Structure formats: C-alpha cells, structure tokens
CSV table of C-alpha atoms in Angstrom, one decimal:
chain,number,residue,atom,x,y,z
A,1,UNK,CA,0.0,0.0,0.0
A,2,UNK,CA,1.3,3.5,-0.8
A,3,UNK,CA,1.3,5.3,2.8
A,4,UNK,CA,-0.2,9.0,2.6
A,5,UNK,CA,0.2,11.3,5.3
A,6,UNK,CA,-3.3,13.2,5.9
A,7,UNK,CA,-3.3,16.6,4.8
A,8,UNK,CA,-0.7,16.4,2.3
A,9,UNK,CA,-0.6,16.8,-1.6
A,10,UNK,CA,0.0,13.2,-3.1
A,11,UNK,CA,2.6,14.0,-5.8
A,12,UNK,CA,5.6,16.0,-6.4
A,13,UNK,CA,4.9,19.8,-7.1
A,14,UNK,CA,6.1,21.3,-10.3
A,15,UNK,CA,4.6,23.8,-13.1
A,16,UNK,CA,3.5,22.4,-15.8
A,17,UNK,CA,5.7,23.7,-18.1
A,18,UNK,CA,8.6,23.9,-16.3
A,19,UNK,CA,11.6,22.3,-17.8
A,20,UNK,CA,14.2,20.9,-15.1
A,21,UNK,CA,17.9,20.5,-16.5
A,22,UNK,CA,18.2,17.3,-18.0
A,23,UNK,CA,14.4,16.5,-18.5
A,24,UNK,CA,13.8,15.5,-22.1
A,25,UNK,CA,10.6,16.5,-22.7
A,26,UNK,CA,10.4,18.3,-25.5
A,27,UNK,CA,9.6,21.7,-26.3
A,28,UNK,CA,6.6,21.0,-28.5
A,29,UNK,CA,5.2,18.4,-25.7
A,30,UNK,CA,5.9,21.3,-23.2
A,31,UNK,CA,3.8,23.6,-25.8
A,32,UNK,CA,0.8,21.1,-25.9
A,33,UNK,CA,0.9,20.5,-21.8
A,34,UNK,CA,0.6,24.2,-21.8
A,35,UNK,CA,-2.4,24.6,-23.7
A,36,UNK,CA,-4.1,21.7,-22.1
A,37,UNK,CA,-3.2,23.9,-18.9
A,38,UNK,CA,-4.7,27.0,-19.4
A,39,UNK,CA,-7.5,28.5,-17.5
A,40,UNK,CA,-11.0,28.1,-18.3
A,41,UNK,CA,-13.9,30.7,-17.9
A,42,UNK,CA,-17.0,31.7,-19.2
A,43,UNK,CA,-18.7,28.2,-17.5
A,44,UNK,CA,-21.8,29.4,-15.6
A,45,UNK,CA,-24.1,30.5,-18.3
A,46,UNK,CA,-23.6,26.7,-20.0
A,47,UNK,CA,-24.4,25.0,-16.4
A,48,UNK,CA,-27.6,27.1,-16.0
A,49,UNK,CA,-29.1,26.8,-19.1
A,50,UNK,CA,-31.7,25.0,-19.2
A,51,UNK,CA,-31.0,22.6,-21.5
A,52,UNK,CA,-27.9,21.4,-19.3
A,53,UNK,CA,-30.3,21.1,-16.3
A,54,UNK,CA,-32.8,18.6,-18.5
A,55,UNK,CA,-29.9,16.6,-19.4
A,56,UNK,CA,-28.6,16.3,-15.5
A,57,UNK,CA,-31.9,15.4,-14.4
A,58,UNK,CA,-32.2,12.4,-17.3
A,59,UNK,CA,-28.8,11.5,-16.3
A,60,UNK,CA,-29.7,11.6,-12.3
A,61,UNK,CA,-33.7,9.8,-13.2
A,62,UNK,CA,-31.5,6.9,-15.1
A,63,UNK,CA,-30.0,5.6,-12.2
A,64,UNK,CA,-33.0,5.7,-9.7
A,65,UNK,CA,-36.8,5.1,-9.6
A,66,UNK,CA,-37.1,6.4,-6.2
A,67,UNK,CA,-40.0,8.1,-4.6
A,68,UNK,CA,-38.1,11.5,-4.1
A,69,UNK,CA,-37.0,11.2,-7.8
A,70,UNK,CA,-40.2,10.4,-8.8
A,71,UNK,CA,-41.7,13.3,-7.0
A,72,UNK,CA,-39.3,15.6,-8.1
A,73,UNK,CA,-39.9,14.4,-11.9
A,74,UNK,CA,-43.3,14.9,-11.5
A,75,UNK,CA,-42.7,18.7,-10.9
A,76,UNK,CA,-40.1,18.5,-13.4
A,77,UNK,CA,-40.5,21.9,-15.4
A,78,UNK,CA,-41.3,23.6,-11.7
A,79,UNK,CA,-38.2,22.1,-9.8
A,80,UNK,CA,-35.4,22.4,-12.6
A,81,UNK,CA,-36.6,26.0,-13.0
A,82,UNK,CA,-36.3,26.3,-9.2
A,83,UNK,CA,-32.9,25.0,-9.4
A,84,UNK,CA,-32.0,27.8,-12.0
A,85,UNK,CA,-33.0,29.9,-9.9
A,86,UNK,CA,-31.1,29.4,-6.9
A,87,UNK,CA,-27.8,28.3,-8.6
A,88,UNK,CA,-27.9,31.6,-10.5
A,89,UNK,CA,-28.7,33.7,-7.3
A,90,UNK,CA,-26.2,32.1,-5.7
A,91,UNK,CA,-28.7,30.9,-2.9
A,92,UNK,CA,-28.3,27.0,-3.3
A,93,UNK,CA,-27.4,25.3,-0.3
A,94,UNK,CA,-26.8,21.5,-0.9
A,95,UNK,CA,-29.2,19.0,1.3
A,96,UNK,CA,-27.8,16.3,4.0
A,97,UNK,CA,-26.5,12.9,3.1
A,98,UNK,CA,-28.8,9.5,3.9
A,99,UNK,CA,-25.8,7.2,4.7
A,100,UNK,CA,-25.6,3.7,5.5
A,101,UNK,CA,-23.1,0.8,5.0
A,102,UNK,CA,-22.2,-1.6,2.6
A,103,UNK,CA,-19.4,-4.6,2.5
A,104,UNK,CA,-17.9,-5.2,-0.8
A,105,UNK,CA,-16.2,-7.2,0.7
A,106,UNK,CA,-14.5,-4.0,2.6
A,107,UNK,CA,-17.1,-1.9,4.8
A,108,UNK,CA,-17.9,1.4,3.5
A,109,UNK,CA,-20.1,4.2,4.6
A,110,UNK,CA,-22.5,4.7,1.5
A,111,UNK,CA,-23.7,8.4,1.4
A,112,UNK,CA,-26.6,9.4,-0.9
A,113,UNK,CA,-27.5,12.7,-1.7
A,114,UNK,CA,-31.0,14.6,-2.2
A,115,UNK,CA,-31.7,14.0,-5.6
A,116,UNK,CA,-32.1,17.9,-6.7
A,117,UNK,CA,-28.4,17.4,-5.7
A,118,UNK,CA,-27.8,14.7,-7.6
A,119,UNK,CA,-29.4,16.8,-10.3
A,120,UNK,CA,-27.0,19.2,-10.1
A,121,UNK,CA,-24.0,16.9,-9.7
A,122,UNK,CA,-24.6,16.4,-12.8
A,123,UNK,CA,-25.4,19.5,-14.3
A,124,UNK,CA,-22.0,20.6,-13.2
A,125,UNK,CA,-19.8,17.3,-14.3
A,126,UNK,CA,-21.3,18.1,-17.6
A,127,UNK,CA,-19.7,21.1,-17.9
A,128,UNK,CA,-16.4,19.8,-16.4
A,129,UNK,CA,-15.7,16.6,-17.4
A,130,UNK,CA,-14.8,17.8,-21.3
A,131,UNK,CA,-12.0,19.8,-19.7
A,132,UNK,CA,-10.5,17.5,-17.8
A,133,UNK,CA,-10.7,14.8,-20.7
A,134,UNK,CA,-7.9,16.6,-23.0
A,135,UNK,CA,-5.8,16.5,-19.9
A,136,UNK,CA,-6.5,12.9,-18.4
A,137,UNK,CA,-3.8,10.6,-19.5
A,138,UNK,CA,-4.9,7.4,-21.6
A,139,UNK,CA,-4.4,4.5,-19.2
A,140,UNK,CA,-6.6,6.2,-16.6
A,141,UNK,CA,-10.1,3.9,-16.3
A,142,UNK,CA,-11.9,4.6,-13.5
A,143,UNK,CA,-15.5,6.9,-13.8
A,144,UNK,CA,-14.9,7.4,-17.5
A,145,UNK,CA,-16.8,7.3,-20.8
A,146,UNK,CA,-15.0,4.7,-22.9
A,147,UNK,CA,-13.3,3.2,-20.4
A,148,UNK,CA,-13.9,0.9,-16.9
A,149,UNK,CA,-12.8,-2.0,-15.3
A,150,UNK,CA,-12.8,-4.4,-18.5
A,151,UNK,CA,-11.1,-2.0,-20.7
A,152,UNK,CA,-8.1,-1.8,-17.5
A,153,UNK,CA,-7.7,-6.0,-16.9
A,154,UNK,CA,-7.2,-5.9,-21.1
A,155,UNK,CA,-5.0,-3.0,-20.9
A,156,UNK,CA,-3.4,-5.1,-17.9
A,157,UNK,CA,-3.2,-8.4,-19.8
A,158,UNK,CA,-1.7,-6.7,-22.5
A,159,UNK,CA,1.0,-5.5,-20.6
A,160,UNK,CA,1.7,-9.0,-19.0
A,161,UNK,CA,2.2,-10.5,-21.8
A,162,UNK,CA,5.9,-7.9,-22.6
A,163,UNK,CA,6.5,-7.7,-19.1
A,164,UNK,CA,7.4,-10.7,-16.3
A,165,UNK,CA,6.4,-8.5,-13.3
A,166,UNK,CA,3.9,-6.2,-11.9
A,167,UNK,CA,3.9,-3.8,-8.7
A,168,UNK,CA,0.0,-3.2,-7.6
A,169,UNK,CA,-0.4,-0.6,-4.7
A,170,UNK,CA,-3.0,1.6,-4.1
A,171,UNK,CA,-3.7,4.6,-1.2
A,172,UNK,CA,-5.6,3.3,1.8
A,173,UNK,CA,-9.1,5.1,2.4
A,174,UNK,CA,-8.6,7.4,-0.7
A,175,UNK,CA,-11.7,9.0,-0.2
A,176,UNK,CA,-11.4,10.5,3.4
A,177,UNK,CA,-8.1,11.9,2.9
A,178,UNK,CA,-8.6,14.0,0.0
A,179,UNK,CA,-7.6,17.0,1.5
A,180,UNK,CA,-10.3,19.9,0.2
A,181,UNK,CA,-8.1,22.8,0.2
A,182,UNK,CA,-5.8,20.9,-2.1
A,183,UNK,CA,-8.7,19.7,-4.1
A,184,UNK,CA,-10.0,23.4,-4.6
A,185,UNK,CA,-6.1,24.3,-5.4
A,186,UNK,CA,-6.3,21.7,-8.5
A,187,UNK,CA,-9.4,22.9,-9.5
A,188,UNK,CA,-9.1,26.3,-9.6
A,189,UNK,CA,-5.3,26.0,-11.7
A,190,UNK,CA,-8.0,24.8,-14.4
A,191,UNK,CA,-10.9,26.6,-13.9
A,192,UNK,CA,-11.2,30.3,-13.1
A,193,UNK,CA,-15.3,30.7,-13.2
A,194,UNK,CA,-15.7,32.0,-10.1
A,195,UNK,CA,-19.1,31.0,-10.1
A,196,UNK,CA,-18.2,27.3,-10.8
A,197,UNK,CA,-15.7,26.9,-7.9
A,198,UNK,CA,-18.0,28.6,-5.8
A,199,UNK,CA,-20.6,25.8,-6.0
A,200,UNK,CA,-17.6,23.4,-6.7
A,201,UNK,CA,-16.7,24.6,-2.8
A,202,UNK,CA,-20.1,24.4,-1.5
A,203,UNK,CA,-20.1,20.4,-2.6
A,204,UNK,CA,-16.7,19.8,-0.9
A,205,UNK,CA,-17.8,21.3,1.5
A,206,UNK,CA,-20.8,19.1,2.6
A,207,UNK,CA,-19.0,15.7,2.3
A,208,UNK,CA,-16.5,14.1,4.4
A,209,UNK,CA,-15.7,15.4,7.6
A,210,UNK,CA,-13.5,18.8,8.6
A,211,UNK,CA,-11.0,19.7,5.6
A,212,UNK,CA,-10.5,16.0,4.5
A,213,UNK,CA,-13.0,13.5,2.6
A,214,UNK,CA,-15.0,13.2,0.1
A,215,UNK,CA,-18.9,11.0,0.5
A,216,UNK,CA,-18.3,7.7,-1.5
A,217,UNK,CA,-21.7,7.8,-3.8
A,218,UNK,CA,-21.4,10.7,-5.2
A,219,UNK,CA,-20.7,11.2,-8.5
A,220,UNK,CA,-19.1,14.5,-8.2
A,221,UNK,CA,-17.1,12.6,-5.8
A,222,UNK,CA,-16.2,10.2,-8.5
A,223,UNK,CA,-14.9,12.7,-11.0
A,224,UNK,CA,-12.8,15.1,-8.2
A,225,UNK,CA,-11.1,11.7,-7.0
A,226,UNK,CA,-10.0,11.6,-11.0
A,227,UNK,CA,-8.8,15.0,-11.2
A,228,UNK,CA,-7.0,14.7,-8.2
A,229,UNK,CA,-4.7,12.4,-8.3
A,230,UNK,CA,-4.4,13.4,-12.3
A,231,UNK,CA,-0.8,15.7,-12.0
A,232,UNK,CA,0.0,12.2,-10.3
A,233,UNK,CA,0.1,10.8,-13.6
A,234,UNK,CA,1.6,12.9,-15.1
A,235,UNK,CA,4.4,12.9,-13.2
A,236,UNK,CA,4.9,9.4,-13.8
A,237,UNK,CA,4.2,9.4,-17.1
A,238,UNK,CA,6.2,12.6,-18.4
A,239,UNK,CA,8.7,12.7,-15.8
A,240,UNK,CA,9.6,9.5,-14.7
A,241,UNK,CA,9.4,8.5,-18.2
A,242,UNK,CA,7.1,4.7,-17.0
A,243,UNK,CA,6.0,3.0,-20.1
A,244,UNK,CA,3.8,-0.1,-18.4
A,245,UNK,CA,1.5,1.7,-15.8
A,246,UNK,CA,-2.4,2.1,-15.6
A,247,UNK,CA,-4.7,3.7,-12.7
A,248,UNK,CA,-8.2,2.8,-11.8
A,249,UNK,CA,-9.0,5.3,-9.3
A,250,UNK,CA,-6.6,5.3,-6.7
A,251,UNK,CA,-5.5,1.7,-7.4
A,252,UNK,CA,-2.2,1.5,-10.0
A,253,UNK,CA,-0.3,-1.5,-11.7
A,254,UNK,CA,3.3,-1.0,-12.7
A,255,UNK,CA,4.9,-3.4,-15.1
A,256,UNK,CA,8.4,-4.3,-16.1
A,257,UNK,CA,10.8,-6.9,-17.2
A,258,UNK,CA,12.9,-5.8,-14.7
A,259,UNK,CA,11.7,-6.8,-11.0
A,260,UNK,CA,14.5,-4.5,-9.5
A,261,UNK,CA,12.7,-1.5,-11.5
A,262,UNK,CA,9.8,-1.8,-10.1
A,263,UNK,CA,10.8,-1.4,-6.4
A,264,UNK,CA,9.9,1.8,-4.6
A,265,UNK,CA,12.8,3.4,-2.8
C-alpha cells in the first residue's frame, strides 16, 4: 500500500511547463501540456441553461426510480426551474447525506445525496468533465466514458504479456483523505469561473468530515477523485518516463521486465 500522510498533496509539485535540466521533454510536448493547462472561464451561463439542467436530471432519473425522484420528476418543469434559480442567485445550499453501510467485501459508509443534488452533480460534471478529458492521460479507467474495469484488466493483460512483473499498490481510504483545500487548489489551476468553484466549494464542503474526505456515492465525488490524483500521472508518465503503468481510481499497476525497476525506494 502506498502510505499518505493526511493533509498532504499526493505528488511532487512542479509547473507544468517547467523544464528541469536534463528533463527531455520536448519543447513542443511542453507547448501542448501548456495549452491543455490554461484556465478556463465563461462556464456558468452553460451550467444554468436549461437545456444542461434537462440533461442532468435524465442522467440523475436513469440511475433511480425512487419516490423522491419520482416526486421531483413529477414537478419536473417547476423544480429544474427552481434550481435555476437558486444556482444563479447564488442561494443554493446543498441537502444532507442519507448514509448507511455496505461490505464489498471492505465496509464502506455509503452516502446518498437529495436528488435535486444529484441533479445538479450532474449539471455541473457536464460542464467539467470535457475539460478535464484533454488532460486525463490514456491508461486512466476509473469513472470514464469509454473506459472501466474491463477496458483496464485488457490493458493489464496486454501489458503481462511484454513484461514478467507487476507492482500493484493503491492509497488506503482514498476517499477520506482527500484533502479539500488541495482539491480546490487543482481545480481552480484549471478553472477560473468563479461562479463554478464557488458551487464546486459548496459540494466539498458538505462531504466528508473537517477539511478532508469526500462521500463515496457521489458522482461528483467520482470525478474530483480523477482530477486529483491526475498531475500524479503525469508525473509518472512525463517525468519519470514509466511506459507499463495504468490507474483505476486510486489503485495503480506497474509493469516491467525488470523486478528491481519496479521497487519503490
């Protein structure tokens, strides 16, 4: 297991186009990290529309027939319009989590948002989740369109059959120690709506407890877990120059035909 002190940012720190002395990246690959990079405004107006607020709620309906939702969908054209509302007056306060626990086989606390929040979850992954695509690296599986678990125990295989061995570690209770003024710090070198990291706050804000977790459930959740541990991989990728690696959430798999490679000092 990869040990991670609470509080603490899980990679090296670095600008991303800073070029070290003897790093042989080249100039044009610093040139497209750089564009990947830059800031991103001029959000809110696509979140609120109303079109993006149908599209969250088919998204949020898809995965639940419960009463709530079923109320709310009732009311459809009344509640989205509500939402609107408060998100653009800046009056939306997200609900409390129902929580209980699961074993899979681990025990985990399950929490469950209101599903107007789940409505906007997804109104506002929408509108981030194309960003942070150009930037994701390739072998990254977890929460993504295209990808999954099947996709990673190909990827996996395919690597095994070039390579001999495999390191496999991951980062015990991910979840509860993302740290949120880290998380906020990732987000906002990407996006610089003010607007969209002021609800993007109010979220982080509701989960976990203090200034560390995030509610396992959520799909906002989900995504932030990705974007966080995302200049991870590109550290290994880009700087440490590792050819067999793949990530599915905050699981990785390292391969080599070297076994001495693969141990961490």
């Amino acid at each position: 297991m990869l040990q991670v002190s609470e509080g603490c940012p899980l990679y090296p720190m670095r600008s991303h186009n800073e070029i070290l002395p003897g790093d042989k990246r080249s100039r044009q690959n610093a040139g497209r990290l750089d564009k990947i990079m830059r800031r991103v405004g001029n959000l809110w107006e696509t979140l609120l529309s109303f079109e993006n607020l149908y599209r969250a709620w088919k998204r949020a309906f898809a995965s639940t027939k419960s009463p709530e939702s079923c109320s709310f969908s009732f009311h459809l054209e009344k509640e989205l319009f509500t939402l609107q509302e408060e998100l653009a007056g800046q009056t939306y306060i997200p609900g409390d989590y129902r929580c209980f626990t699961i074993s899979d086989p681990k025990k985990r606390v399950i929490s469950v948002a209101p599903f107007r929040d789940r409505v906007v979850h997804h109104a506002l992954v929408q509108v981030l989740e194309p960003i942070y695509e150009k930037r994701f690296i390739y072998h990254s599986y977890a929460t993504r369109k295209g990808k999954g678990s099947h996709k990673a125990i190909e990827q996996a295989r395919q690597y095994l059959k070039k390579n001999k061995w495999y390191l496999k570690i991951d980062i015990p209770k991910y979840f509860d120690s993302i740290n949120h003024s880290v998380l906020k710090w990732i987000l906002e070198r990407q996006i610089k709506d003010p607007h969209i990291l002021d609800l993007c706050s109010r979220i982080i804000a509701k989960g976990g407890g203090g200034q560390c977790g995030l509610p396992i459930g959520n799909l906002t959740s989900q995504f932030w877990a990705n974007v966080y541990l995302d200049n991870f991989d590109h550290f290994i990728k880009e700087q440490l120059r590792v050819k067999g690696c793949l990530r599915y959430m905050d699981d990785f798999c390292f391969f080599s035909g070297d076994k001495d490679s693969l141990f961490l000092e």
